[in-house]
Every structure is written in C-alpha cells, then in structure tokens.
C-alpha atoms as a printed R data frame, in Angstrom:
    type eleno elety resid chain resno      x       y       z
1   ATOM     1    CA   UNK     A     1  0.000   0.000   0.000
2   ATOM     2    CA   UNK     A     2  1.675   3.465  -0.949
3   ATOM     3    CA   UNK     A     3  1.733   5.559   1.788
4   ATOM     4    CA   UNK     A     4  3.367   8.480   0.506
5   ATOM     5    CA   UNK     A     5  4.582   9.794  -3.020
6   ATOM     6    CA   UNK     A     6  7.976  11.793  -3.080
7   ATOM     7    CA   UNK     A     7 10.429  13.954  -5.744
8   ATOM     8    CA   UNK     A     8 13.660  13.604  -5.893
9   ATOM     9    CA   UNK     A     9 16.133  15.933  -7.675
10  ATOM    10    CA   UNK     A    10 19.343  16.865  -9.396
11  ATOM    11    CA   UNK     A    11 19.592  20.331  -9.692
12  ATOM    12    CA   UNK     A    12 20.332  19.676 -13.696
13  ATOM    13    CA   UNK     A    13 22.025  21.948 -15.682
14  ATOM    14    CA   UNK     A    14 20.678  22.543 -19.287
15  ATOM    15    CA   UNK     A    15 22.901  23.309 -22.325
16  ATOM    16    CA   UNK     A    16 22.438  27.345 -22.515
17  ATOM    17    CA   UNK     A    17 21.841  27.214 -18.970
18  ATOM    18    CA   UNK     A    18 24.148  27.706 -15.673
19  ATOM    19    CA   UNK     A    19 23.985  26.769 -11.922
20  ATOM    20    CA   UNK     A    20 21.941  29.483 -10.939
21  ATOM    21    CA   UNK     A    21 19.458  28.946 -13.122
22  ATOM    22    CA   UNK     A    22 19.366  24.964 -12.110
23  ATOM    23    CA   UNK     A    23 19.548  25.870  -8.480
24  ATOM    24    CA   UNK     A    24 16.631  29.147  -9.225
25  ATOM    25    CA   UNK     A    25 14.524  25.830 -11.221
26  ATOM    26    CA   UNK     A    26 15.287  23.486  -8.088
27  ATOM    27    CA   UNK     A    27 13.153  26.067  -5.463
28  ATOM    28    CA   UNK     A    28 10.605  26.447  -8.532
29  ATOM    29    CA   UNK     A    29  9.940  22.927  -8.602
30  ATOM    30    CA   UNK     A    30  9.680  22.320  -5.048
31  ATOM    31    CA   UNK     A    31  7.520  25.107  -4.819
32  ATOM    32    CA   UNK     A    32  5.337  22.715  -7.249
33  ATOM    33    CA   UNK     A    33  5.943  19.409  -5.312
34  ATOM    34    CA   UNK     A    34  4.532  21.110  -2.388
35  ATOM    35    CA   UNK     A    35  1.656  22.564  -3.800
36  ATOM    36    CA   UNK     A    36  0.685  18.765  -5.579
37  ATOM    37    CA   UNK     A    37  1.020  16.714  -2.660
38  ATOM    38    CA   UNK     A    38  4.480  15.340  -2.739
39  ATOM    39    CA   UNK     A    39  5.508  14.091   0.628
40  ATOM    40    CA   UNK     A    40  9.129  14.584   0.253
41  ATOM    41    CA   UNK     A    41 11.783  16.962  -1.582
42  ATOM    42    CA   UNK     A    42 15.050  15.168  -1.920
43  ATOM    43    CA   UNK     A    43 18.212  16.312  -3.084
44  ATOM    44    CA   UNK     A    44 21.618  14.091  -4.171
45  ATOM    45    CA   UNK     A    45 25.583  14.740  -4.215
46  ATOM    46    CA   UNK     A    46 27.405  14.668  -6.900
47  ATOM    47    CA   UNK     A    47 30.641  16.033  -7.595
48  ATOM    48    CA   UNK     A    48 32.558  16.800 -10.766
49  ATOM    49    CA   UNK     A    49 29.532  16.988 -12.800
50  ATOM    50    CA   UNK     A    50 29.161  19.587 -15.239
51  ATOM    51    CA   UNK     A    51 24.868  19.066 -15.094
52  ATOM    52    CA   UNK     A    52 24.536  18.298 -12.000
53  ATOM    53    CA   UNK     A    53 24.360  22.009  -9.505
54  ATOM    54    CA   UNK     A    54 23.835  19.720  -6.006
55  ATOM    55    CA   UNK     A    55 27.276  19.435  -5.044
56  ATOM    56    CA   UNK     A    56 26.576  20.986  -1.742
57  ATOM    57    CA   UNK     A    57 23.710  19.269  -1.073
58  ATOM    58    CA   UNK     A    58 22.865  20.771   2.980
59  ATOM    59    CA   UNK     A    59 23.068  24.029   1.141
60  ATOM    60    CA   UNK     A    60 20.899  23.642  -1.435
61  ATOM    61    CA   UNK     A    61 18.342  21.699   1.064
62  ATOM    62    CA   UNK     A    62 18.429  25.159   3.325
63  ATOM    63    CA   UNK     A    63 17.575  27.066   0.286
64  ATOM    64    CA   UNK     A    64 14.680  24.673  -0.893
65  ATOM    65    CA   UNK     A    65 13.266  24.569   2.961
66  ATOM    66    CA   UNK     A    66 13.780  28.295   3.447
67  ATOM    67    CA   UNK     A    67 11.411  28.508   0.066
68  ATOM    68    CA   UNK     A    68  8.982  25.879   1.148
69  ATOM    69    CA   UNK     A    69  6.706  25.689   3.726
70  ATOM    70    CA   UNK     A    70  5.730  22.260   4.798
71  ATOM    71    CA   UNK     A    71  7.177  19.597   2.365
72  ATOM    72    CA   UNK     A    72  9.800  17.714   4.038
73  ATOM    73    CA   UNK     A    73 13.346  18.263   2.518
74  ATOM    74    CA   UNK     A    74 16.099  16.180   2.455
75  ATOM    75    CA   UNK     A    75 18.794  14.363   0.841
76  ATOM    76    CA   UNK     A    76 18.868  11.198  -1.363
77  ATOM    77    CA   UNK     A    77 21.321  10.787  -0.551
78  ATOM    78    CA   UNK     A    78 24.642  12.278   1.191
79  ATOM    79    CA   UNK     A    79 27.730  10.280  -0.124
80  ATOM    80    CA   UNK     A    80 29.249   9.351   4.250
81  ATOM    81    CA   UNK     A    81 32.541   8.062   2.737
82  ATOM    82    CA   UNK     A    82 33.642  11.414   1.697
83  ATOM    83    CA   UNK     A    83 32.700  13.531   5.187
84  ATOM    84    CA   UNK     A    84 33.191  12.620   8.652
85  ATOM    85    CA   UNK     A    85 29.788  11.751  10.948
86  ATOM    86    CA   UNK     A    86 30.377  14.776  12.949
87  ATOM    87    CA   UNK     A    87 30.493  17.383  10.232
88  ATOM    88    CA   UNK     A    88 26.831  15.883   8.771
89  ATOM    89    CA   UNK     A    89 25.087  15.552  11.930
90  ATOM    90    CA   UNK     A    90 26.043  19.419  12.617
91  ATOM    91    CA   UNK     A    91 24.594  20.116   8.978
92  ATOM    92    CA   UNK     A    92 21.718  18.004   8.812
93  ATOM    93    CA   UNK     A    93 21.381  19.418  12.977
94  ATOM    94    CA   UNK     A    94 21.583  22.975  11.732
95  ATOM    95    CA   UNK     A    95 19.072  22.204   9.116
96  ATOM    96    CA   UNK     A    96 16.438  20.343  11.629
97  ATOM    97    CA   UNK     A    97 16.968  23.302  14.187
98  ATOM    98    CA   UNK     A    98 16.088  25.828  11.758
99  ATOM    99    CA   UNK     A    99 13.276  23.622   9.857
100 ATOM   100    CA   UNK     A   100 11.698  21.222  12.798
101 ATOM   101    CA   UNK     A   101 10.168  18.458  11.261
102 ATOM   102    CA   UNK     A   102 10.961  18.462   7.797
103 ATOM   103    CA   UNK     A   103 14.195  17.572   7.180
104 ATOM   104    CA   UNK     A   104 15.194  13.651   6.147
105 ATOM   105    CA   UNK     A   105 19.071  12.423   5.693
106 ATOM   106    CA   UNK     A   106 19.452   9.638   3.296
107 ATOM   107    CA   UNK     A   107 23.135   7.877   3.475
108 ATOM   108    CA   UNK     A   108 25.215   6.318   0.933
109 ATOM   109    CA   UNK     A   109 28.073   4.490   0.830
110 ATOM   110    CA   UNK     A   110 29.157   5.119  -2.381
111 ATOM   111    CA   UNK     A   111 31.549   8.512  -3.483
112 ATOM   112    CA   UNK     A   112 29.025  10.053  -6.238
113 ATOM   113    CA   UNK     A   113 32.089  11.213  -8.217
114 ATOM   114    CA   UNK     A   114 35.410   9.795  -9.803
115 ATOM   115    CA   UNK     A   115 38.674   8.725  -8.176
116 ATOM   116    CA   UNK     A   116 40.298  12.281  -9.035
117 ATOM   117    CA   UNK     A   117 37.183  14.249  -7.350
118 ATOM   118    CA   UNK     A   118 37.090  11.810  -4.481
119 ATOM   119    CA   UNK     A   119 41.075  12.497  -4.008
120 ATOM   120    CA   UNK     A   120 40.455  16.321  -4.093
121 ATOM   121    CA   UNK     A   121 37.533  15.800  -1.354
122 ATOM   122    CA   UNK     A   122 40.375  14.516   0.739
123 ATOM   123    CA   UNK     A   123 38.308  10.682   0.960
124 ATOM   124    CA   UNK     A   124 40.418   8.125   2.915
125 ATOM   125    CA   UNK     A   125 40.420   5.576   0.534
126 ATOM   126    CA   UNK     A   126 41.484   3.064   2.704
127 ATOM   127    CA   UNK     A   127 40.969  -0.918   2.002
128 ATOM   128    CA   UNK     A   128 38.276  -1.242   5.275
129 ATOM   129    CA   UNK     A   129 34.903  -0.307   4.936
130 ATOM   130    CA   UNK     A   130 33.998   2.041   7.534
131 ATOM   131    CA   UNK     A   131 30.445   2.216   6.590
132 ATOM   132    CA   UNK     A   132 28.342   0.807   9.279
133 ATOM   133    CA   UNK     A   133 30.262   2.324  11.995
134 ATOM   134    CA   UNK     A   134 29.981   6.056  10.484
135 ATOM   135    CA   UNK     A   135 26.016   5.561  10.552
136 ATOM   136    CA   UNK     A   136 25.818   4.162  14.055
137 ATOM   137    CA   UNK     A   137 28.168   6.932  14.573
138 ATOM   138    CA   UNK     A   138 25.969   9.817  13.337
139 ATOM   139    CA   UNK     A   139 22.957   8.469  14.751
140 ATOM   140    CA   UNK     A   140 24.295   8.715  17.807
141 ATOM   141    CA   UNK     A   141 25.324  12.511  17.286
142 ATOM   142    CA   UNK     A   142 21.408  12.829  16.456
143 ATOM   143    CA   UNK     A   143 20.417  11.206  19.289
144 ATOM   144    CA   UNK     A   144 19.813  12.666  23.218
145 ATOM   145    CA   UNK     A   145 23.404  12.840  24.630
146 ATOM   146    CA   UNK     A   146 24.640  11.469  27.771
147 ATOM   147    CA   UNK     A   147 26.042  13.714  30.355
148 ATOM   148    CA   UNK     A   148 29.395  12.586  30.256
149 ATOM   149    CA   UNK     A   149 29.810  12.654  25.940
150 ATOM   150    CA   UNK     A   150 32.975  14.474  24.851
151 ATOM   151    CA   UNK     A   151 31.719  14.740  21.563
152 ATOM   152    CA   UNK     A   152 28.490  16.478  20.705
153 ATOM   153    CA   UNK     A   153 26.622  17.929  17.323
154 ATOM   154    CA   UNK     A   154 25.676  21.557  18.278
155 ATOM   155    CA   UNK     A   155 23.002  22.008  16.748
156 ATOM   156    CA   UNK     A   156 21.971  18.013  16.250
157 ATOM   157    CA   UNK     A   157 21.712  16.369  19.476
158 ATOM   158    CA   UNK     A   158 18.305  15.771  20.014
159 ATOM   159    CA   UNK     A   159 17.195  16.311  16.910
160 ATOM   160    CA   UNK     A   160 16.416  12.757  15.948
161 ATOM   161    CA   UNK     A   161 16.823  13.940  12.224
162 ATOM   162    CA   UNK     A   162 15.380  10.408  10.187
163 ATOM   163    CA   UNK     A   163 18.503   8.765   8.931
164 ATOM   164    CA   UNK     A   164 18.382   6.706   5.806
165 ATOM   165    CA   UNK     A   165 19.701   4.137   4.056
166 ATOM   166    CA   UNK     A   166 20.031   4.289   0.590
167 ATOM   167    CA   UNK     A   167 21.351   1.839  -1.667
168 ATOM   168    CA   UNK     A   168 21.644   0.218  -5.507
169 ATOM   169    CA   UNK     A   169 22.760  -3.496  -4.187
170 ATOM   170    CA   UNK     A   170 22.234  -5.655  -1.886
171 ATOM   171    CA   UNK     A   171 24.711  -4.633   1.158
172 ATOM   172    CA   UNK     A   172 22.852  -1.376   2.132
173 ATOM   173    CA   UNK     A   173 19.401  -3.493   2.065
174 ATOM   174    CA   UNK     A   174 21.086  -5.780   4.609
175 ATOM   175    CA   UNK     A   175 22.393  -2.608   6.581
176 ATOM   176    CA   UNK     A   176 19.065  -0.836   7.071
177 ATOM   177    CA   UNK     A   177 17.265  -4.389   7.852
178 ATOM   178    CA   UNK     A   178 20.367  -4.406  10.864
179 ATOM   179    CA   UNK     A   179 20.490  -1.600  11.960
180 ATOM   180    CA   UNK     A   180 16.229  -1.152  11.847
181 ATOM   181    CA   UNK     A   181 16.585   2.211   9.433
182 ATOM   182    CA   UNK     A   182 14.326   3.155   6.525
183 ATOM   183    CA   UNK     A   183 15.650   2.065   3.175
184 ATOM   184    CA   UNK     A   184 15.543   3.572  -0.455
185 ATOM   185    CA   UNK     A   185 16.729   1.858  -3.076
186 ATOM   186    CA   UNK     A   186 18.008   3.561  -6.525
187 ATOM   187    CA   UNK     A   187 15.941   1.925  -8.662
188 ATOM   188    CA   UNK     A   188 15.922   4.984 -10.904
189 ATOM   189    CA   UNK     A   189 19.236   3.723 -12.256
190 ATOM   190    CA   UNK     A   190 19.902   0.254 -10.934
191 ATOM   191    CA   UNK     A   191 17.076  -1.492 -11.047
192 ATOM   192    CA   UNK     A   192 18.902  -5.128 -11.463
193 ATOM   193    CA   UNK     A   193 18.593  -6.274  -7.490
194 ATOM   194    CA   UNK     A   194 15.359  -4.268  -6.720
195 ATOM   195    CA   UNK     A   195 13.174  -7.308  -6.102
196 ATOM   196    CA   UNK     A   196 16.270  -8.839  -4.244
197 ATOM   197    CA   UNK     A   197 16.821  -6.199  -1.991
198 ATOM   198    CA   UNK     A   198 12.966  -5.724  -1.261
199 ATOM   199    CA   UNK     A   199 12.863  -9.510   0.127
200 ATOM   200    CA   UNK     A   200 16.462  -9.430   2.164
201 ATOM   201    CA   UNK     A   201 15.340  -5.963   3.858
202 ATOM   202    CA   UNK     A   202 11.945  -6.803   4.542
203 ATOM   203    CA   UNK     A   203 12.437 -10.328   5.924
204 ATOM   204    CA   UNK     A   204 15.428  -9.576   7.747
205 ATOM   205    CA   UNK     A   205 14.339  -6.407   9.415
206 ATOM   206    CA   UNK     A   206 15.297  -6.194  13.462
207 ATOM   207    CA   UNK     A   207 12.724  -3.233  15.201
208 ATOM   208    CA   UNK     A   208 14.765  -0.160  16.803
209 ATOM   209    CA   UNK     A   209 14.318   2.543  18.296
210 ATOM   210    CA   UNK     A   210 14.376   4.680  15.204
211 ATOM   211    CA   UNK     A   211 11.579   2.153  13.369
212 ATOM   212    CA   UNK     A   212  9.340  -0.536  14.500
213 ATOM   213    CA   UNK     A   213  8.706  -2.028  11.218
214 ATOM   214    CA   UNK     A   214 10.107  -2.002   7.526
215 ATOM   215    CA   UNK     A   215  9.945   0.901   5.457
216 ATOM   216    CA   UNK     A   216 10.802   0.594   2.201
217 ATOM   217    CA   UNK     A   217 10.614   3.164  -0.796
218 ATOM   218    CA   UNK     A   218 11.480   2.840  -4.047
219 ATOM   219    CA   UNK     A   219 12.962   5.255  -6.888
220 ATOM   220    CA   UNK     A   220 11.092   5.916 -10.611
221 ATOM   221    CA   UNK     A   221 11.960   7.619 -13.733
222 ATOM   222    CA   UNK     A   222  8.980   9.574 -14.752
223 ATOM   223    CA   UNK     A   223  8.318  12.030 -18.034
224 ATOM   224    CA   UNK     A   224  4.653  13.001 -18.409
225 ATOM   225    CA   UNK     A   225  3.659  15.080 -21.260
226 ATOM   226    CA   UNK     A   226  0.253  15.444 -23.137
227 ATOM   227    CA   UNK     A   227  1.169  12.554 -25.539
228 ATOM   228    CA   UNK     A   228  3.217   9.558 -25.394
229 ATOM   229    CA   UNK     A   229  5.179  11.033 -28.935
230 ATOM   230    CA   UNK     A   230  6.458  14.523 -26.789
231 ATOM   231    CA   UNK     A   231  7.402  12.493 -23.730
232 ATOM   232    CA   UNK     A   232  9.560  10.007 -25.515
233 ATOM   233    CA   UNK     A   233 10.694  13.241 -26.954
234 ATOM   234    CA   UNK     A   234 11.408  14.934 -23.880
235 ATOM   235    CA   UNK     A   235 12.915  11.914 -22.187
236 ATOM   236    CA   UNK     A   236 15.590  11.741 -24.961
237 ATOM   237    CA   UNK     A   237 17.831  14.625 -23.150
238 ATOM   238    CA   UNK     A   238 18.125  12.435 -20.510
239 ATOM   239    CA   UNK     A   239 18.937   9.353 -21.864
240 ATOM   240    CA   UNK     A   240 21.430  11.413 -24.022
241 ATOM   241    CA   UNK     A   241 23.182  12.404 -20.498
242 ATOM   242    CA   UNK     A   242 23.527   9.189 -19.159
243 ATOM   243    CA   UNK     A   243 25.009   7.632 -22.336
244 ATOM   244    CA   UNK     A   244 27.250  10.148 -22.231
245 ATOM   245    CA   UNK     A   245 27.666   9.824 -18.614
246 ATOM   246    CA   UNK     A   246 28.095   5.755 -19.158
247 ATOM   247    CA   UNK     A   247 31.016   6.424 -22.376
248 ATOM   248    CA   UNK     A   248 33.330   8.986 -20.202
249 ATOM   249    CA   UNK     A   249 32.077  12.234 -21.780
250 ATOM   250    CA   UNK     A   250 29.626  13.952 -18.953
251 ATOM   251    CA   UNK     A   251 27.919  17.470 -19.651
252 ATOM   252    CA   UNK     A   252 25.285  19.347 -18.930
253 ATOM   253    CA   UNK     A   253 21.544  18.652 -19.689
254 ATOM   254    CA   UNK     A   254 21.352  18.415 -23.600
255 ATOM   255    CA   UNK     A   255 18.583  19.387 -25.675
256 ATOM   256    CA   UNK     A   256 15.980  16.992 -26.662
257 ATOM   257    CA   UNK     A   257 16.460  15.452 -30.200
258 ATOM   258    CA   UNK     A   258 14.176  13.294 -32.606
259 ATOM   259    CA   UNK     A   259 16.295  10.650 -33.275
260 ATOM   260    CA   UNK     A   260 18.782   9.180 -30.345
261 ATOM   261    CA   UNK     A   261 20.433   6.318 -32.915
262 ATOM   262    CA   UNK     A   262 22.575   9.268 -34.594
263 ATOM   263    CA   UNK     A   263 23.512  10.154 -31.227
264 ATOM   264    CA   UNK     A   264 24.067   7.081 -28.864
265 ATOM   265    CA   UNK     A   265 25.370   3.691 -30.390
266 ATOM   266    CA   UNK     A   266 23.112   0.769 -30.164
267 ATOM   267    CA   UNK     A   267 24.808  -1.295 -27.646
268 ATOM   268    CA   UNK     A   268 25.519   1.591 -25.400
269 ATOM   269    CA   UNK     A   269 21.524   2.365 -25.750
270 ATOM   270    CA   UNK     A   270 20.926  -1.049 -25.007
271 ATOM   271    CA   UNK     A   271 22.743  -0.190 -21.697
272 ATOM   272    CA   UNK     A   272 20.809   3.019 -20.706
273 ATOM   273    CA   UNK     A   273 17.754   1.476 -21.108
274 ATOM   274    CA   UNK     A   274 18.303  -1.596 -19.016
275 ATOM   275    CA   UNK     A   275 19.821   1.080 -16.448
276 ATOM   276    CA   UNK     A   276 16.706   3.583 -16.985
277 ATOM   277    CA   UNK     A   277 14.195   0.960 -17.567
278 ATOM   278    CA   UNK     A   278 11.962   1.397 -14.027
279 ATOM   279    CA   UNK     A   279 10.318   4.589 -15.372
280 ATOM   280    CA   UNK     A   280  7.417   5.521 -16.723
281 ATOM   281    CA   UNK     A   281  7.133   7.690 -20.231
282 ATOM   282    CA   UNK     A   282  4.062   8.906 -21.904
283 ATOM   283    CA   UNK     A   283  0.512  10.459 -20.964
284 ATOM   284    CA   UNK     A   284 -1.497  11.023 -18.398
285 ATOM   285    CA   UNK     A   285 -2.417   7.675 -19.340
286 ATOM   286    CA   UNK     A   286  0.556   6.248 -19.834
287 ATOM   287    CA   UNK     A   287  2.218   6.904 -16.838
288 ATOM   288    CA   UNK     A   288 -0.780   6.730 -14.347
289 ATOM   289    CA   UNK     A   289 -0.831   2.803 -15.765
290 ATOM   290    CA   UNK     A   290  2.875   2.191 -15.918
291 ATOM   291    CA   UNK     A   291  3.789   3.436 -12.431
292 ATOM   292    CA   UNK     A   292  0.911   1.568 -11.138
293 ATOM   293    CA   UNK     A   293  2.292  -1.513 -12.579
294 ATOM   294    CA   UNK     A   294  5.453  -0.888 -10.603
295 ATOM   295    CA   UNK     A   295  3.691   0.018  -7.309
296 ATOM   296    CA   UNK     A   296  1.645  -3.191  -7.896
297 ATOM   297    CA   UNK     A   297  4.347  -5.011  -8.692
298 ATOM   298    CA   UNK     A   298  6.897  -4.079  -5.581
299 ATOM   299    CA   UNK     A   299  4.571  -2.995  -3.374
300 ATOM   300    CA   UNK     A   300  6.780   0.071  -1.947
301 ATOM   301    CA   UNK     A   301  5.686   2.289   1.183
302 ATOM   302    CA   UNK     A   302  6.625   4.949  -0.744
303 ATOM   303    CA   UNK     A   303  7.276   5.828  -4.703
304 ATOM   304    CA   UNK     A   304 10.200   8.753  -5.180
305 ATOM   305    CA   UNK     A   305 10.190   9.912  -8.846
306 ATOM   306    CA   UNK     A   306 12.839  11.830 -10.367
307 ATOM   307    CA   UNK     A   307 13.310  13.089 -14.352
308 ATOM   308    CA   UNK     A   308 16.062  15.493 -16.223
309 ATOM   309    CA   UNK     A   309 13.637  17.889 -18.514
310 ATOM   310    CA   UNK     A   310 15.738  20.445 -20.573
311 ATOM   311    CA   UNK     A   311 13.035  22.386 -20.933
312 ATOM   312    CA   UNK     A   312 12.428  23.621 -17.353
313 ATOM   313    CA   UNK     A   313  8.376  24.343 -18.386
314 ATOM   314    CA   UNK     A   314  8.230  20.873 -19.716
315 ATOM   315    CA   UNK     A   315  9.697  19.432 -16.447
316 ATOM   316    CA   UNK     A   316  7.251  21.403 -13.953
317 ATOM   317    CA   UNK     A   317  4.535  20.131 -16.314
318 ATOM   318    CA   UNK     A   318  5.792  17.166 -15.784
319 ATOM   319    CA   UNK     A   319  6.504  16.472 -12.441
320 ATOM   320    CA   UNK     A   320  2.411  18.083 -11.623
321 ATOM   321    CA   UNK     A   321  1.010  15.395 -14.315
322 ATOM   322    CA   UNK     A   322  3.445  12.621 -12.342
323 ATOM   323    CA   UNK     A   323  1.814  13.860  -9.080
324 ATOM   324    CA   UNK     A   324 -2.119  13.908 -10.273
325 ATOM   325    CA   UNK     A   325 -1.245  10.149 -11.545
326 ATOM   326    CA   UNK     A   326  0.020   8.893  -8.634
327 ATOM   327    CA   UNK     A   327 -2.385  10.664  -6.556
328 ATOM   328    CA   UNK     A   328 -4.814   8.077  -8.482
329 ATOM   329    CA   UNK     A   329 -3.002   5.394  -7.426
330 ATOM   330    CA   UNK     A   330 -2.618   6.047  -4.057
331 ATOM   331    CA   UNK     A   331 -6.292   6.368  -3.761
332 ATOM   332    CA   UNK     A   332 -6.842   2.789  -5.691
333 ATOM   333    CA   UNK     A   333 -4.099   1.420  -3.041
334 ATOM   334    CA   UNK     A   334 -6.853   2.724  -0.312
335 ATOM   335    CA   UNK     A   335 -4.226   4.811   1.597
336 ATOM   336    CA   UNK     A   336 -5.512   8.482   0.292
C-alpha cells in the first residue's frame, strides 16, 4: 500500500543554462511538489559533474526549505565516505533546528564522483569499509546525549533527524534491515537487485528505536507530457546524459532530439535502457498505468520519482502530471 509519493532531484544543468538557473529551477519545482502533494523533496551529491548544480547538497536543502513551507526536505542521498559523521550531523542538525520536522538524511556508501574528485575531497580511501560504523556513529550525534559525551553535534543532538539508508545493491538493504533504518533503493538507475533487496530488507528487518517495522521506498523515472510522442521526446535529453555519462564524456543537460540512434550507439543504448528501464514515459495515461504496474508489482511504502527535462516548463509540467497520476493510485491502493 503506498503511503506516501515523493520527488527527488538533481539540480540539472541545461545546455544554454548555468547553476543558478538549475539551483533558481530546483526552489521552482519544489515550490510545485509542495503545492501537488508530494511528501518529500530530496536532493543528491554529486561532484565533478558539469549538469549536475547539487554538489553541496545541505546548502541547497536550506535554500529549498527556506522557500517551502511544509514539504519535508532532504537528501537522497549524502555520499558518508567522503565527510566525517560529525560534520553531517552538525549540517543536517543545523538544518532540523532551523526547519523542525521536515528535514530527512538519506546515506550512501558510495563517493558520487570519480577517483580524481574523491582524491580532491580529501576521501580516505582506505581498504576497510567504515560504513556501518559512520552511521551508528551519526545516529548517535542525532540522538539525546549522555552527560558525560565528549563529543556532541551543536546544533543536532536531540534532533532525531530520520537517517536513511540508501542503496543500488544488496549490502545497504542488509544494513538498514540491521540496523532497523528506513531504506531507499536507486531503482531509478539500478534497477537489477530491486526485487532482491525488497525480500532481504523486509524479511530480515530487526525493530529499533528509530523504526518498528520495515519501510521501504522505491525510486522511478517519470516524463509526463500530453502525448506519449512529446514524452519520448522529452525523455531523450536524458537518456542522451547518461550515455554520455556511461562512455566517459559527462555534460550538462542536452537538448531533446528526434532521433537518439545518430547520437548514442546501439549497444551503449541497449545499456541506458536496461539502467533507466523502471520509469514511466508517456501520458497522463501512460504513466498513471505504468507506475501503477510498478507500485503493484513491488509494493513500496513509498514511490520517489525523479526526471532530467531540458526544458524547465516541460519538467514542472511534468513532475504536476506525475503527481495527479500517482495521486490516483494512491487512492486505488486505499491509503488516500
């Protein structure tokens, strides 16, 4: 039964277009997600990326919570192995103190960059994986604090920010079922061990303190337009950027073009769409019956969509057609 429908975004940069106006289109379209019922705003690092403007993701979350007023904000996720516990719980603190009640962390393990970016963000690349113990870590700085602790998040203690697991494979599903966390996987653009992960997380969950029972929520592409023609359309600057993304040669947000076999080679799109291929493109139609296949299908708590539109009309457009469709199917689940 879906519970709760969310957004997740990018910050993408279109050709012709700079950071500001990504990061001006990011409070826009939260602005939009709040006004069509999406439960939850999320934002993701990435580094290095010349379309991607949400580098410094706690930043960009304060401006999109300053701009909103009651759609939770958050981040899907924040890359751990490339800051120390202490330094996000004092962010995602700050954040909670300023914004009580709406602000979410979602964790990942891996860098979201390349091995050059990762070096320059000073990442101890060392052989053990440190993982587990930097999440117990920062839940603890989150938590009430002991008398005697020598270590304390000011602002963060006591702010019980929700902590999140996020994860494409198998290992963070087995994490959040450990440690009794809330777990997202990126289905968006890993979709191979969704079903996998669903069953391990679910079946192995232990209740904690943070959650008595299993929450799981799962990721979507999504491109709505009037007809199933101009989505596919639409959708093509996107699967442009990944391909280009997958071959070495990242950029910003291209244009939309007719025809992607002049642009993208067939075994590479054969790749993008196996990668991209828990999504929904088309109409109103279209992707009110495709997304409800996939809700029906995994059986989520919770459905996060995300989609790169060039055209940042196109995208709001979009994302309030997404939100009217799943709307629908949240009522047919019978948890309106």
């Amino acid at each position: 039964m879906l519970n709760h429908f969310s957004l997740l975004d990018l910050s993408p940069i279109p050709e012709g277009g700079t950071a500001a106006v990504a990061l001006h289109n990011t409070l826009e379209l939260a602005r939009l997600a709040e006004a069509n019922g999406y439960h939850r705003f999320w934002l993701a690092e990435h580094h290095n990326m010349p379309g991607i403007a949400s580098a410094a993701t706690s930043v960009v979350i304060g401006h999109v919570a300053s701009g909103t007023k009651t759609i939770r904000v958050g981040a899907g996720g924040i890359m751990l192995p490339n800051h120390a516990p202490l330094v996000i719980a004092e962010q995602f603190g700050t954040l909670a103190t300023l914004n009580p009640g709406r602000i979410d962390l979602g964790i990942g393990r891996a860098p979201g960059t390349d091995g050059e970016a990762a070096h320059a963000l000073r990442r101890h690349l060392a052989a053990n994986d440190s993982f587990p113990q930097d999440v117990v870590e920062l839940l603890l700085y989150f938590d009430d604090a002991p008398d005697n602790a020598k270590i304390r998040a000011i602002p963060g203690q006591g702010t019980h920010v929700p902590v999140w697991v996020l994860g494409s494979s198998l290992y963070g599903a087995q994490l959040a079922a450990h440690l009794g966390l809330p777990y997202a996987f990126a289905s968006h653009f890993a979709p191979a061990m969704l079903a996998q992960a669903i069953a391990i997380y679910r079946s192995t969950f232990r209740p904690s303190r943070w959650l008595e029972t299993p929450y799981f929520m799962m990721a979507a592409g999504v491109c709505a337009a009037e007809t199933d023609d101009e989505a596919l359309y639409l959708r093509s600057s996107q699967l442009l950027a990944f391909a280009r993304l997958r071959t070495g040669h990242p950029g910003k947000l291209p244009r939309p073009v007719e025809d992607l076999s002049t642009e993208i080679s067939a075994s590479v799109m054969a790749q993008v769409e196996q990668a991209l291929s828990c999504s929904a493109t088309g109409s109103l139609e279209t992707v009110r019956r495709d997304l409800g296949t996939l809700v029906a299908k995994y059986q989520p708590d919770e459905l996060i969509v995300t989609g790169m539109i060039h055209d940042h009309a196109a995208r709001l457009r979009s994302f309030a057609m997404s939100a009217e469709a799943l709307n629908d199917i949240q009522q047919t689940s019978g948890t309106a």
